[in-house]
Short mmCIF file of C-alpha atoms in Angstrom, two decimals:
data_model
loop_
_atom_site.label_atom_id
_atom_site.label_comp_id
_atom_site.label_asym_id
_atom_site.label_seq_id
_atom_site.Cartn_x
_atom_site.Cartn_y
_atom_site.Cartn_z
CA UNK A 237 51.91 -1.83 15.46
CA UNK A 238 52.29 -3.63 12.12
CA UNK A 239 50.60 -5.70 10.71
CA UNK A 240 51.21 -8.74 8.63
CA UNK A 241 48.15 -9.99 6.52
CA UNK A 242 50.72 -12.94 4.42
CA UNK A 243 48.68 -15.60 6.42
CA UNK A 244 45.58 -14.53 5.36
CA UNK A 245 46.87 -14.20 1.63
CA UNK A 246 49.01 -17.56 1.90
CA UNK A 247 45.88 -19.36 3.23
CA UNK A 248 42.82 -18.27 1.16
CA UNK A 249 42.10 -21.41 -0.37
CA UNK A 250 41.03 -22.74 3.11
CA UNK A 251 39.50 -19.37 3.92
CA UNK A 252 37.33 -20.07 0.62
CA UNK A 253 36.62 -23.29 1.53
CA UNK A 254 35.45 -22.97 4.27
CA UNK A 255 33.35 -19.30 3.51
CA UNK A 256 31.70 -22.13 1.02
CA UNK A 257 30.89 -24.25 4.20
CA UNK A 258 29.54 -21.12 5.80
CA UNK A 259 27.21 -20.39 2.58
CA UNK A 260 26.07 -23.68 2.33
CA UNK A 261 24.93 -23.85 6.13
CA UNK A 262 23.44 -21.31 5.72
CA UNK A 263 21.49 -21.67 2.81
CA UNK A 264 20.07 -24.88 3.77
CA UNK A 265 19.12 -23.70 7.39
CA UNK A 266 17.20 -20.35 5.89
CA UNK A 267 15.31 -22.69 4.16
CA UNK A 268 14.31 -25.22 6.26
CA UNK A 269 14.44 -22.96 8.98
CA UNK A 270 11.72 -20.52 6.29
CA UNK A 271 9.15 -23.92 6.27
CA UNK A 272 9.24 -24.09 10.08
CA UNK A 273 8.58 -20.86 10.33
CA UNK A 274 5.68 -20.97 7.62
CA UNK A 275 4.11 -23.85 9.66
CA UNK A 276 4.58 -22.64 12.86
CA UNK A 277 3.31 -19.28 12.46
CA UNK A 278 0.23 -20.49 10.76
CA UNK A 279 -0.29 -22.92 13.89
CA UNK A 280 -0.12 -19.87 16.01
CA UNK A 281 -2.72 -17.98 14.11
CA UNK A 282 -5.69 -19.72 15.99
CA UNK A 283 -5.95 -20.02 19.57
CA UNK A 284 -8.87 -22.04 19.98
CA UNK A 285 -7.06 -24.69 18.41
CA UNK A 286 -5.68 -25.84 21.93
CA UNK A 287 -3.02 -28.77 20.79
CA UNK A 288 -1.62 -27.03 17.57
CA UNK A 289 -1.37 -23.76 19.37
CA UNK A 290 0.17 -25.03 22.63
CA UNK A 291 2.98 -26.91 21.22
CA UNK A 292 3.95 -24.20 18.18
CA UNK A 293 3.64 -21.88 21.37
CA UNK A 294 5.77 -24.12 23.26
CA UNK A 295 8.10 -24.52 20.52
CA UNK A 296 8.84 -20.79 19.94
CA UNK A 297 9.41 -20.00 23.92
CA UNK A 298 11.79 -22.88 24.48
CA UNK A 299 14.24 -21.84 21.46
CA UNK A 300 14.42 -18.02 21.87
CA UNK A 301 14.26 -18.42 25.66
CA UNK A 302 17.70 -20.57 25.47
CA UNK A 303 21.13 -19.98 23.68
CA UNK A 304 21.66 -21.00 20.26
CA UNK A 305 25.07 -22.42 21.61
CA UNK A 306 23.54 -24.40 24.58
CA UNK A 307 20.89 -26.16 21.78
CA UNK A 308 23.70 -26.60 19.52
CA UNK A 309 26.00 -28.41 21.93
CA UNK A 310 22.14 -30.32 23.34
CA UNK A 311 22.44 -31.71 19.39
CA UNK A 312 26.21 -32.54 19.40
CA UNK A 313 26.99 -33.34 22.55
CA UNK A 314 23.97 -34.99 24.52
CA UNK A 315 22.07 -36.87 21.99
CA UNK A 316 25.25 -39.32 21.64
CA UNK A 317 24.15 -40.17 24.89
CA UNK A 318 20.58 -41.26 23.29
CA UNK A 319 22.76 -43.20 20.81
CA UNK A 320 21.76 -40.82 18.32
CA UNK A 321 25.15 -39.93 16.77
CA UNK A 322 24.71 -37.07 14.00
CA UNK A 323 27.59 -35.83 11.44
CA UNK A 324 28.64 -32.37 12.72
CA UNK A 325 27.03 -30.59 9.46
CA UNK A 326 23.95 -32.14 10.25
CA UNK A 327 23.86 -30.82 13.73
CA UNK A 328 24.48 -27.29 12.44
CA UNK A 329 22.04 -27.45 10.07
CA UNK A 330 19.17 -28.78 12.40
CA UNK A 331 20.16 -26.03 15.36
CA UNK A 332 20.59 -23.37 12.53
CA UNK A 333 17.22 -24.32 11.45
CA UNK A 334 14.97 -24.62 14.91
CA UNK A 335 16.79 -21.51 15.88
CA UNK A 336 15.68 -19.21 12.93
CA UNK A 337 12.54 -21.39 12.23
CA UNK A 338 11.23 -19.61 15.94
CA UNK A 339 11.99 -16.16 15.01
CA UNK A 340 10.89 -16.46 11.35
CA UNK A 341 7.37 -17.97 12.81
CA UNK A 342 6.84 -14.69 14.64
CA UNK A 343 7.39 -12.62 11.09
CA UNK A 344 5.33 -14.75 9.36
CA UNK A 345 2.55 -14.82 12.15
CA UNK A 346 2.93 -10.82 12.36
CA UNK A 347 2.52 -10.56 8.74
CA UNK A 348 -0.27 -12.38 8.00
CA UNK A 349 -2.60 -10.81 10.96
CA UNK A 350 -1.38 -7.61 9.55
CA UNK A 351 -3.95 -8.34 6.27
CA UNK A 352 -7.07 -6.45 6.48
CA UNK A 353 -9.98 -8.78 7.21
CA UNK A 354 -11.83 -7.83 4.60
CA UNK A 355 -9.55 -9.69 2.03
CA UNK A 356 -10.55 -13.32 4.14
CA UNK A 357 -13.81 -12.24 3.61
CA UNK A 358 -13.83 -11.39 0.50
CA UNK A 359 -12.17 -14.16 -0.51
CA UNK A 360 -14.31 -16.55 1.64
CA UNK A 361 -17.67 -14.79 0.33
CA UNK A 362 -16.78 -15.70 -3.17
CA UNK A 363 -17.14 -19.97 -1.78
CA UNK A 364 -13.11 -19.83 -1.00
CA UNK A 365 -12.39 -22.83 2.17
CA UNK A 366 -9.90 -21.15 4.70
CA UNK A 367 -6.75 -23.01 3.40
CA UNK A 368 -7.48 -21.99 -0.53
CA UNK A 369 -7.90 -18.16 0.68
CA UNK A 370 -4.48 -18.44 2.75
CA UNK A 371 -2.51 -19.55 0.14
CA UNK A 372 -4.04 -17.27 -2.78
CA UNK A 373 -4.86 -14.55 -1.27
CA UNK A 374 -3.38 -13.83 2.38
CA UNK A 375 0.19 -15.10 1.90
CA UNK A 376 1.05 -13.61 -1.10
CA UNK A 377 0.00 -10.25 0.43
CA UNK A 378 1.39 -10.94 3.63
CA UNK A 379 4.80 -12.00 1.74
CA UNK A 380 5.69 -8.87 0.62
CA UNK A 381 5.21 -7.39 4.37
CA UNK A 382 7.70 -10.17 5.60
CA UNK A 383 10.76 -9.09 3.33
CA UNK A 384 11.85 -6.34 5.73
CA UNK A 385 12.05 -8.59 9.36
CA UNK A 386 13.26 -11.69 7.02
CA UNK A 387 16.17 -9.79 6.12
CA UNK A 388 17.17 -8.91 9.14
CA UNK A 389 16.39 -12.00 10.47
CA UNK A 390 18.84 -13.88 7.46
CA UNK A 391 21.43 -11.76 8.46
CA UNK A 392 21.45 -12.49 12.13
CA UNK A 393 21.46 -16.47 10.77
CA UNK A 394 24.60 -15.55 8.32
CA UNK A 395 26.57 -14.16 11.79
CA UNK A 396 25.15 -16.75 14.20
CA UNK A 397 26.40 -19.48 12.23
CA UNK A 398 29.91 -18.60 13.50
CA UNK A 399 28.64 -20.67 16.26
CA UNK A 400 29.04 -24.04 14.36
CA UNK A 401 32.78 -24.14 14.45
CA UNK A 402 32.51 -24.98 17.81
CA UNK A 403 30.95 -28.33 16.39
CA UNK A 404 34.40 -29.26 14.59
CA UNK A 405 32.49 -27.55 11.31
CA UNK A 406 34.98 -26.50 8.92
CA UNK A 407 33.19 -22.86 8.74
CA UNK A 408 34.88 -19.32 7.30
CA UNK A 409 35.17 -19.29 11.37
CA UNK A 410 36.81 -22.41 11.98
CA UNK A 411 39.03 -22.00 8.74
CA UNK A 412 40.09 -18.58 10.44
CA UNK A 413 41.03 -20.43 13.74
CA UNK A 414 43.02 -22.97 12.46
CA UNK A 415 45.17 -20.21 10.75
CA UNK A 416 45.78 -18.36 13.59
CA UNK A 417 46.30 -21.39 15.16
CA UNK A 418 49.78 -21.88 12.98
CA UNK A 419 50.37 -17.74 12.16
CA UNK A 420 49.34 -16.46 15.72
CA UNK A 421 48.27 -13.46 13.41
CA UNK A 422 44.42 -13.61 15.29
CA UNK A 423 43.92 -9.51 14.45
CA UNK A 424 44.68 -9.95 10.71
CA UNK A 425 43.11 -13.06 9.95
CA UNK A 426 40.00 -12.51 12.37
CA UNK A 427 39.60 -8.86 10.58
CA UNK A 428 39.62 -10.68 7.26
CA UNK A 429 37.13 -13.59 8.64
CA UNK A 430 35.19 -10.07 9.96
CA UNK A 431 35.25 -8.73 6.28
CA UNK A 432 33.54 -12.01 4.89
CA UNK A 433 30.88 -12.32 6.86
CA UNK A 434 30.51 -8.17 6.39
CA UNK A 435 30.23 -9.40 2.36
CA UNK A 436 27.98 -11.96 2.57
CA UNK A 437 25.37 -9.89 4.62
CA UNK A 438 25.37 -7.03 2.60
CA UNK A 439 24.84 -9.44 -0.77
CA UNK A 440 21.57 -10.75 1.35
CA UNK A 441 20.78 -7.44 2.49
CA UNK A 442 21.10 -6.24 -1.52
CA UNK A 443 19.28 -8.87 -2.79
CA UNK A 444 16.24 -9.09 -0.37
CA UNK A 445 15.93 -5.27 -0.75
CA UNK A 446 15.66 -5.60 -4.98
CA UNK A 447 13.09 -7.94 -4.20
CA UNK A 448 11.26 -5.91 -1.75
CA UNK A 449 11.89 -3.23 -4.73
CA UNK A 450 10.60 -5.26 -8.03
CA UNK A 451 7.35 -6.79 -5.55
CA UNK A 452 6.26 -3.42 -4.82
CA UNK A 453 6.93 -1.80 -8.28
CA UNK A 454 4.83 -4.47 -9.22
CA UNK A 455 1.72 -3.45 -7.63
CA UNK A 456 1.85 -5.92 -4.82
CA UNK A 457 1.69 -3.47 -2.12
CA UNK A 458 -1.42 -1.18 -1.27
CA UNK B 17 -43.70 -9.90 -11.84
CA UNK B 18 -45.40 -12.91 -9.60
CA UNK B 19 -43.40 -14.01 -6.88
CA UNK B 20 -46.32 -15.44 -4.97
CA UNK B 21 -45.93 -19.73 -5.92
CA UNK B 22 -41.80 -19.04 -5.91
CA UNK B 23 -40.11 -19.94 -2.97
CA UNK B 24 -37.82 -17.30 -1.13
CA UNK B 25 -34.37 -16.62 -2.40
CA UNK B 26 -33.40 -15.58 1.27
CA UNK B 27 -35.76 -16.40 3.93
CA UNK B 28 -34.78 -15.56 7.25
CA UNK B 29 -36.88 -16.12 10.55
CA UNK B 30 -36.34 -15.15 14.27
CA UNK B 31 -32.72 -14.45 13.82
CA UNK B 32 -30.91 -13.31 16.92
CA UNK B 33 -27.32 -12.67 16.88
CA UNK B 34 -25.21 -10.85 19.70
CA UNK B 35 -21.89 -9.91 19.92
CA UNK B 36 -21.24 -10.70 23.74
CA UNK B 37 -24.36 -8.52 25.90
CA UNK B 38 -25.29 -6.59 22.95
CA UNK B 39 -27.66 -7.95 21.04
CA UNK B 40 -27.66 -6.73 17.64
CA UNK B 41 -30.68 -8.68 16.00
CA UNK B 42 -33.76 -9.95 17.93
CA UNK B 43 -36.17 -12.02 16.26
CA UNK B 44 -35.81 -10.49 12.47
CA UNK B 45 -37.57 -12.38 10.37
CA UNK B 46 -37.46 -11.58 6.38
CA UNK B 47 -38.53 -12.19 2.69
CA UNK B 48 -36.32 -11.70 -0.39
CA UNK B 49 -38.11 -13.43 -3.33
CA UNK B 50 -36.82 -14.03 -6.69
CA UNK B 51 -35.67 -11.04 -9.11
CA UNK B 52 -36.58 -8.41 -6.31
CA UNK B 53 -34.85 -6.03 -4.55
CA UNK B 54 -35.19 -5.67 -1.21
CA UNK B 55 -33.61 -2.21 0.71
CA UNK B 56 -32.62 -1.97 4.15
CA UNK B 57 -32.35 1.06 5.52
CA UNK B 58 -32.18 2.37 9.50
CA UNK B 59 -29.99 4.27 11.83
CA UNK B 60 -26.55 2.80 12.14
CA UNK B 61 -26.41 0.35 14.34
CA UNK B 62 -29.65 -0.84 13.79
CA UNK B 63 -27.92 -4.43 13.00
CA UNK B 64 -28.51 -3.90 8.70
CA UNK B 65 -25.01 -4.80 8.36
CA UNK B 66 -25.15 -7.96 10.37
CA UNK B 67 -28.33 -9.16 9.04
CA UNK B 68 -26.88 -8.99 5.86
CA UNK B 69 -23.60 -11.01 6.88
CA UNK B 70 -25.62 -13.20 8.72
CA UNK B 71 -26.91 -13.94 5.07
CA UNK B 72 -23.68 -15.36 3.57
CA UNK B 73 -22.35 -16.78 7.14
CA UNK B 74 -19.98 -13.89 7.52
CA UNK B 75 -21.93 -14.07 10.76
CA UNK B 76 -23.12 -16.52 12.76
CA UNK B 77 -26.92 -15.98 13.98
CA UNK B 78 -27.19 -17.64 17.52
CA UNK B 79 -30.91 -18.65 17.37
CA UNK B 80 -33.28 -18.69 14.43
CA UNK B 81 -33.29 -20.58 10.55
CA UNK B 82 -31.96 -18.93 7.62
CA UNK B 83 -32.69 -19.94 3.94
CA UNK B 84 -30.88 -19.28 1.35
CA UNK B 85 -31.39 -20.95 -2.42
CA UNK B 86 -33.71 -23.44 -0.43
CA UNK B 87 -30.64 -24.17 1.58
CA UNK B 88 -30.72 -24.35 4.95
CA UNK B 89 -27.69 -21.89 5.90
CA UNK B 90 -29.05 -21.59 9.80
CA UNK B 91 -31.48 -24.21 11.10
CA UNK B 92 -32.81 -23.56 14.47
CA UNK B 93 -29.41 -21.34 15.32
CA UNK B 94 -26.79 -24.55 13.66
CA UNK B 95 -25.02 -23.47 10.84
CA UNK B 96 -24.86 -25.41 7.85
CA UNK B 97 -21.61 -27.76 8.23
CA UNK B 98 -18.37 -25.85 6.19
CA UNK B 99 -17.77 -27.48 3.07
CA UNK B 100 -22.33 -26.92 2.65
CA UNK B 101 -21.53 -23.12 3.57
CA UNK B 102 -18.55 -22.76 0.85
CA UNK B 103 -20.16 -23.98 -2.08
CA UNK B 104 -23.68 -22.26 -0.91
CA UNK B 105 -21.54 -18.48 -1.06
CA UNK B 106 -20.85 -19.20 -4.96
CA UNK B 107 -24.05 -19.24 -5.34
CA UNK B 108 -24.18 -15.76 -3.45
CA UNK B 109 -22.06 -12.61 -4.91
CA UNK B 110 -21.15 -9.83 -1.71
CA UNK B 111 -20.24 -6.72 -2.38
CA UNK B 112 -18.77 -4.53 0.37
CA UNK B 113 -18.17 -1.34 1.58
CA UNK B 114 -14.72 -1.44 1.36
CA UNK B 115 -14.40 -2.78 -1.77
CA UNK B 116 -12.00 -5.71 -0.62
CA UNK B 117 -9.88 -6.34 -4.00
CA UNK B 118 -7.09 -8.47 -3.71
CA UNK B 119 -4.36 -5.99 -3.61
CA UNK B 120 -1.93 -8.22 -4.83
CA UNK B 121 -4.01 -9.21 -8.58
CA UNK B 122 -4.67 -7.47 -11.20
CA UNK B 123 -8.30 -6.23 -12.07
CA UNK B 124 -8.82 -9.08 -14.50
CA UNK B 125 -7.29 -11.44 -11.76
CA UNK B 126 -9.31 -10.23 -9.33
CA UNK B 127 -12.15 -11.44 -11.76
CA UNK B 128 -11.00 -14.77 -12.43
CA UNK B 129 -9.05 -15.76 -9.39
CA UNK B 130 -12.70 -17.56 -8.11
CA UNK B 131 -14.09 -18.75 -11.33
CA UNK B 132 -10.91 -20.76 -11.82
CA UNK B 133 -9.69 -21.70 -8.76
CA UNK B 134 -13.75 -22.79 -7.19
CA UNK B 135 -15.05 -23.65 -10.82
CA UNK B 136 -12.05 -25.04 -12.72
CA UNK B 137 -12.66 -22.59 -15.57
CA UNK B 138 -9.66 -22.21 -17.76
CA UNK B 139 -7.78 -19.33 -17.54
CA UNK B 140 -8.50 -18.48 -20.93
CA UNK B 141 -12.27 -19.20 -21.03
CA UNK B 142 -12.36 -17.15 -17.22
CA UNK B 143 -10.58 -14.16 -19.07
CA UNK B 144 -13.08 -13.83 -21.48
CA UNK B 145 -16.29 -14.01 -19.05
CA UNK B 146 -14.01 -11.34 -16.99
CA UNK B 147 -13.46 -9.00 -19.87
CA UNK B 148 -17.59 -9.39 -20.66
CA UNK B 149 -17.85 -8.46 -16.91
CA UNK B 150 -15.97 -5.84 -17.24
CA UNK B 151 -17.46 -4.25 -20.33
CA UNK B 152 -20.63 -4.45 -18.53
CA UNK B 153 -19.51 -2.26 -15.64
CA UNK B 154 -17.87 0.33 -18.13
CA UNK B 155 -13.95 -0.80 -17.17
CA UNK B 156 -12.86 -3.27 -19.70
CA UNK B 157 -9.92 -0.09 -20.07
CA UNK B 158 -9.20 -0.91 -16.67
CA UNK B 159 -8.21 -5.09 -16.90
CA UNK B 160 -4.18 -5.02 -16.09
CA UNK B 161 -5.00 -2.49 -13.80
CA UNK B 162 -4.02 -2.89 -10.43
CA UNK B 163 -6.65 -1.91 -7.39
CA UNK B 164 -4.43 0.87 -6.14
CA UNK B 165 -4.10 2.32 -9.34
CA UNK B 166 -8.16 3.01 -9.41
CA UNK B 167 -10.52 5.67 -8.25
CA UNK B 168 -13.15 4.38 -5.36
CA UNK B 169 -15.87 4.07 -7.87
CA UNK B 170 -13.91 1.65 -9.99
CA UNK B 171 -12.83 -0.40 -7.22
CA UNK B 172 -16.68 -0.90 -6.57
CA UNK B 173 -17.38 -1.87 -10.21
CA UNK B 174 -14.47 -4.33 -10.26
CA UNK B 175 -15.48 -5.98 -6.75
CA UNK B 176 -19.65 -5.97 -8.35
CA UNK B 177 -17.96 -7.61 -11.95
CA UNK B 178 -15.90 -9.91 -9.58
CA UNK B 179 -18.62 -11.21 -7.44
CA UNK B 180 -20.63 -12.01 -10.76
CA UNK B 181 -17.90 -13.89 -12.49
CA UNK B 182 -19.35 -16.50 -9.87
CA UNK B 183 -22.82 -16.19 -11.26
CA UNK B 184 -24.58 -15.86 -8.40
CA UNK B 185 -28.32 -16.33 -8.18
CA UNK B 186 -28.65 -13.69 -5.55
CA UNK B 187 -26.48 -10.65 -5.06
CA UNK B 188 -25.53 -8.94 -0.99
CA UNK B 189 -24.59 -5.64 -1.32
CA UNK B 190 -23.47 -4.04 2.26
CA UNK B 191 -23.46 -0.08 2.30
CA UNK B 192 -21.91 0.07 -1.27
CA UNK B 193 -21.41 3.69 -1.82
CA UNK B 194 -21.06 4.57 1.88
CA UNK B 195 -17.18 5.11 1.36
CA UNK B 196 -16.86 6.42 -2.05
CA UNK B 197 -16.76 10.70 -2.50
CA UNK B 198 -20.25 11.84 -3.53
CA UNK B 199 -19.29 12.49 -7.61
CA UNK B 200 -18.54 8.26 -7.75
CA UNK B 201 -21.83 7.19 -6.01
CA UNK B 202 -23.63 7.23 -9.56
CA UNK B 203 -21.44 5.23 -11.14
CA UNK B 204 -21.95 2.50 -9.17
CA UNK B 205 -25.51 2.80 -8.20
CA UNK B 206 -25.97 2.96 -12.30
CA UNK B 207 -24.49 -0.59 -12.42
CA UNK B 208 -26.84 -1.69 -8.96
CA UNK B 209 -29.42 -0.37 -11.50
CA UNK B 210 -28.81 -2.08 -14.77
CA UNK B 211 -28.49 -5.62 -12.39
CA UNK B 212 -31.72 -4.86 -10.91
CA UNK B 213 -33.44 -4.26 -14.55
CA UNK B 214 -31.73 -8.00 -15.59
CA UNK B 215 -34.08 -9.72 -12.88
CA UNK B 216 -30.98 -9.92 -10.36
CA UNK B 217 -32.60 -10.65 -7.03
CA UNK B 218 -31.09 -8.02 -4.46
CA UNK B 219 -30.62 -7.23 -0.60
CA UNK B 220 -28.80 -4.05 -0.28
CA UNK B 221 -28.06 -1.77 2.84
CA UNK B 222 -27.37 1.69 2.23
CA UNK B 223 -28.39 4.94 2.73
CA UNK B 224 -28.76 6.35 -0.77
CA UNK B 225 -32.54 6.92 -0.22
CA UNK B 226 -33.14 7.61 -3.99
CA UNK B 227 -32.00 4.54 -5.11
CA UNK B 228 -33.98 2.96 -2.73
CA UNK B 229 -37.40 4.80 -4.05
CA UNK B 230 -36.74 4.11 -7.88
CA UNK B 231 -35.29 0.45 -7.84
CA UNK B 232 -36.49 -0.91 -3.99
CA UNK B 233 -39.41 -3.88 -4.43
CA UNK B 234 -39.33 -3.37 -0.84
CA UNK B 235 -37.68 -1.41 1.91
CA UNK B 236 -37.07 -2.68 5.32
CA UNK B 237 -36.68 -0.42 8.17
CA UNK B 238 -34.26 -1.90 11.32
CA UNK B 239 -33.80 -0.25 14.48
CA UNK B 240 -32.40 -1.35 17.44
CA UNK B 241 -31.74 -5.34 16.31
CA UNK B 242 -35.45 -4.99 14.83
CA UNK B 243 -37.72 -4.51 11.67
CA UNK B 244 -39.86 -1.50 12.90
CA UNK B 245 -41.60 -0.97 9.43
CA UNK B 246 -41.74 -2.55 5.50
CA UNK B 247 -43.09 -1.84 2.54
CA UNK B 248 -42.86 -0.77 -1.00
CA UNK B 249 -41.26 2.21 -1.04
CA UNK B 250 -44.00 4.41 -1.56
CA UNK B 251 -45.28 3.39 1.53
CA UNK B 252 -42.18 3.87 3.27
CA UNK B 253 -41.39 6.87 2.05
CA UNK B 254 -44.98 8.85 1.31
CA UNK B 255 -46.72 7.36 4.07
CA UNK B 256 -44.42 5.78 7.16
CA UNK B 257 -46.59 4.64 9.86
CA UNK B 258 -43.68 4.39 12.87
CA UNK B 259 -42.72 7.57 14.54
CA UNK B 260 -39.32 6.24 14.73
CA UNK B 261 -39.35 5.95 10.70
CA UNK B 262 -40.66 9.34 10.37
CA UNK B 263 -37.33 10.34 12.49
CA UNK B 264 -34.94 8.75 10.44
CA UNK B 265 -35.70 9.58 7.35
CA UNK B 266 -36.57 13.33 8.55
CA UNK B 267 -32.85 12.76 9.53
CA UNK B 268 -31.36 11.37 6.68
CA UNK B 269 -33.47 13.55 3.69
CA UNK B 270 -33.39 16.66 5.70
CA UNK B 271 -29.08 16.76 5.99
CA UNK B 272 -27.91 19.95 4.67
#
């Protein structure tokens, strides 16, 4: 066997590119898909509030019961048919986004009833409404606890967005594709499309975990 | 002092509460007037706890009217409607058995996290009252401290300075010193003390039977969702007329 990696050298630029396309993607899909998840999870905090519950509820079973590339191709394919014609980014961004936005709901739901009660009560004893005690004193407690699942849940994101080159998105994936495409060198060039996505996990993975790190030398953890 | 043409701080009558078939409180009714301190003691799960909660809305009392500041926190088993019942509590400090400091603040955050957020105080202006606070309960040491860092006794001291940064008019202390180790009690009963001696008006529920003999205006006796017996504490403790008094506090002096 030999192996020939001059594709993957002669071609970096698009490889770059489109590892750029990947970051941006994903960037923008953590964080919109980090706001759903905020809202969501909160909505699922209280049962008794029937409407809010049901459809958060709702929400969360219908994307992790289905594949992210069937509600993907739903975006790009079948709402043309609705006349509701979206640029392919777009499309990757939105399914990028309700995907993660259902998982990160669970962390952040998981998080916050992990908060002693006492610290509501506390909080609501010294004349605190409900919303002013969530956002100064559950969250930013609850925060800390979600670093751990949120990583993992950023890195699954960073490899699911392979997905998106099946929506003509010039990805690191689709980049990779074309190459071969011309070279017909698919081991090299998918081992060096492999080694990208292996970099770009670990920097989240590094990152979240000095967070985690400077949080808790901080004090913020009991 | 003359309570007698003051109305109650905390008037309570024919509360009920239960939590499903068990009913914890039948029919209490109560008195806590201005500048006293009122002690209840009673086996546990006598419902002391719950009356107390019941007190700042923690819980919800099914039947019966609560008073609090002349407010009308329960009227004929309705709560007062929620934005009534949140500024009503800043008006009431709790202090709990667990302490309950926001993990995540400092001490001196802790302190001014309500003043500024429920009050508008400036941060700097809050800062100051907290470090006063804080002198008071012997910790102003202790102000970029964080919770974890302190002992069980200090956590108490910071959670009493925190729930008077609010200046309440009456104070709710539930089983204070019922998790601390013995040597930290007196720290923190010395601070219940030197509130008590300022005119604070006080419902506590503990078990620390001394403090309830040398500071107590009067001590209640619950058992079984009821007020068997109350008194000033000379009464209660020289000369208890219920059997089932007699028992308890048999119990609870007599524990080797």
């Amino acid at each position: 066997m030999n192996l020939d990696f001059s594709p993957v050298w002669a071609n970096w630029q698009d490889l770059l590119n489109g590892t750029l396309v990947t970051i941006e993607l994903v960037a923008v899909s953590l964080a919109c898909g980090c706001i759903i998840g905020l809202l969501v999870g909160i909505g699922r905090l209280d049962p008794t509030r029937r409407v809010i519950y049901g459809l958060c509820s709702a929400y969360v079973a219908a994307i992790r019961g289905t594949p992210l590339l069937v509600q993907l191709f739903i975006l790009f394919f079948g709402l043309p048919h609705f006349g509701i014609l979206l640029p392919a980014f777009v499309c990757g961004v939105i399914g990028l986004s309700i995907y993660s936005g259902a998982y990160i709901s669970e962390i952040v739901r998981g998080a916050i009833q992990s908060i002693d009660r006492g610290q509501v009560e506390a909080a609501r004893s010294l004349g605190m409404p409900a919303r002013m005690s969530m956002f100064n004193v559950v969250l930013p407690q609850a925060f800390v606890r979600m670093i751990p699942p949120l990583g993992n849940e950023f890195i699954a994101l960073i490899k699911n967005s392979a997905l998106v080159s099946l929506l003509t998105i010039h990805d690191v994936m689709h980049e990779g594709q074309k190459i071969i495409s011309v070279s017909y060198r698919s081991l090299e060039v998918y081992l060096a499309v492999a080694v990208i996505y292996f970099v770009l996990t670990g920097v989240t993975t590094y990152a979240l975990r000095r967070i985690e790190l400077r949080l808790r030398a901080g004090g913020m953890v009991q | 002092m003359t309570h007698a043409e003051q109305p109650p701080m905390i008037r309570v009558r024919g509360l009920t509460k239960a939590f499903g078939d068990n009913v914890v409180l039948r029919g209490v009714d109560l008195d806590v007037m201005p500048s006293q301190v009122v002690v209840v003691i009673g086996p546990s799960g006598s419902g002391k706890s719950t009356l107390l909660r019941c007190c700042n809305g923690l819980e919800i009392g099914q039947a019966g009217d609560i008073e609090v500041c002349g407010k009308p926190l329960l009227a004929a088993g309705k709560m007062m409607p929620e934005s009534d019942l949140n500024s009503l509590r800043q008006e009431v400090g709790m202090v709990f058995q667990s302490f309950n400091l926001f993990h995540h603040l400092s001490v001196l955050e802790n302190i001014t996290l309500g003043p500024r957020k429920l009050r508008g105080t400036p941060r700097h202006e809050a800062q100051e009252q907290a470090r006063e606070l804080l002198r008071k309960v012997g910790l102003d040491h202790k102000a970029d401290a964080m919770p974890a860092s302190l002992s069980g006794g200090q956590k108490q001291r910071v959670a009493i300075a925190r729930a008077l940064a609010m200046r309440p008019r009456v104070m709710l202390f539930d089983e204070p010193t019922s998790a601390l180790d013995p040597e930290l009690v007196g720290e923190v009963l010395k601070v219940m003390k030197m509130l008590a001696s300022e005119g604070m008006t006080m419902m506590v529920v503990t078990h620390e039977m001394g403090f309830a003999q040398e500071v107590a205006d009067a001590v209640i006796v619950m058992d079984g969702g009821g007020i068997i017996e109350a008194g000033p504490p000379s009464q209660i403790f020289g000369q208890p007329t219920q059997p089932r008094t007699r028992e308890f506090l048999q119990a609870v002096l007599t524990r080797v």
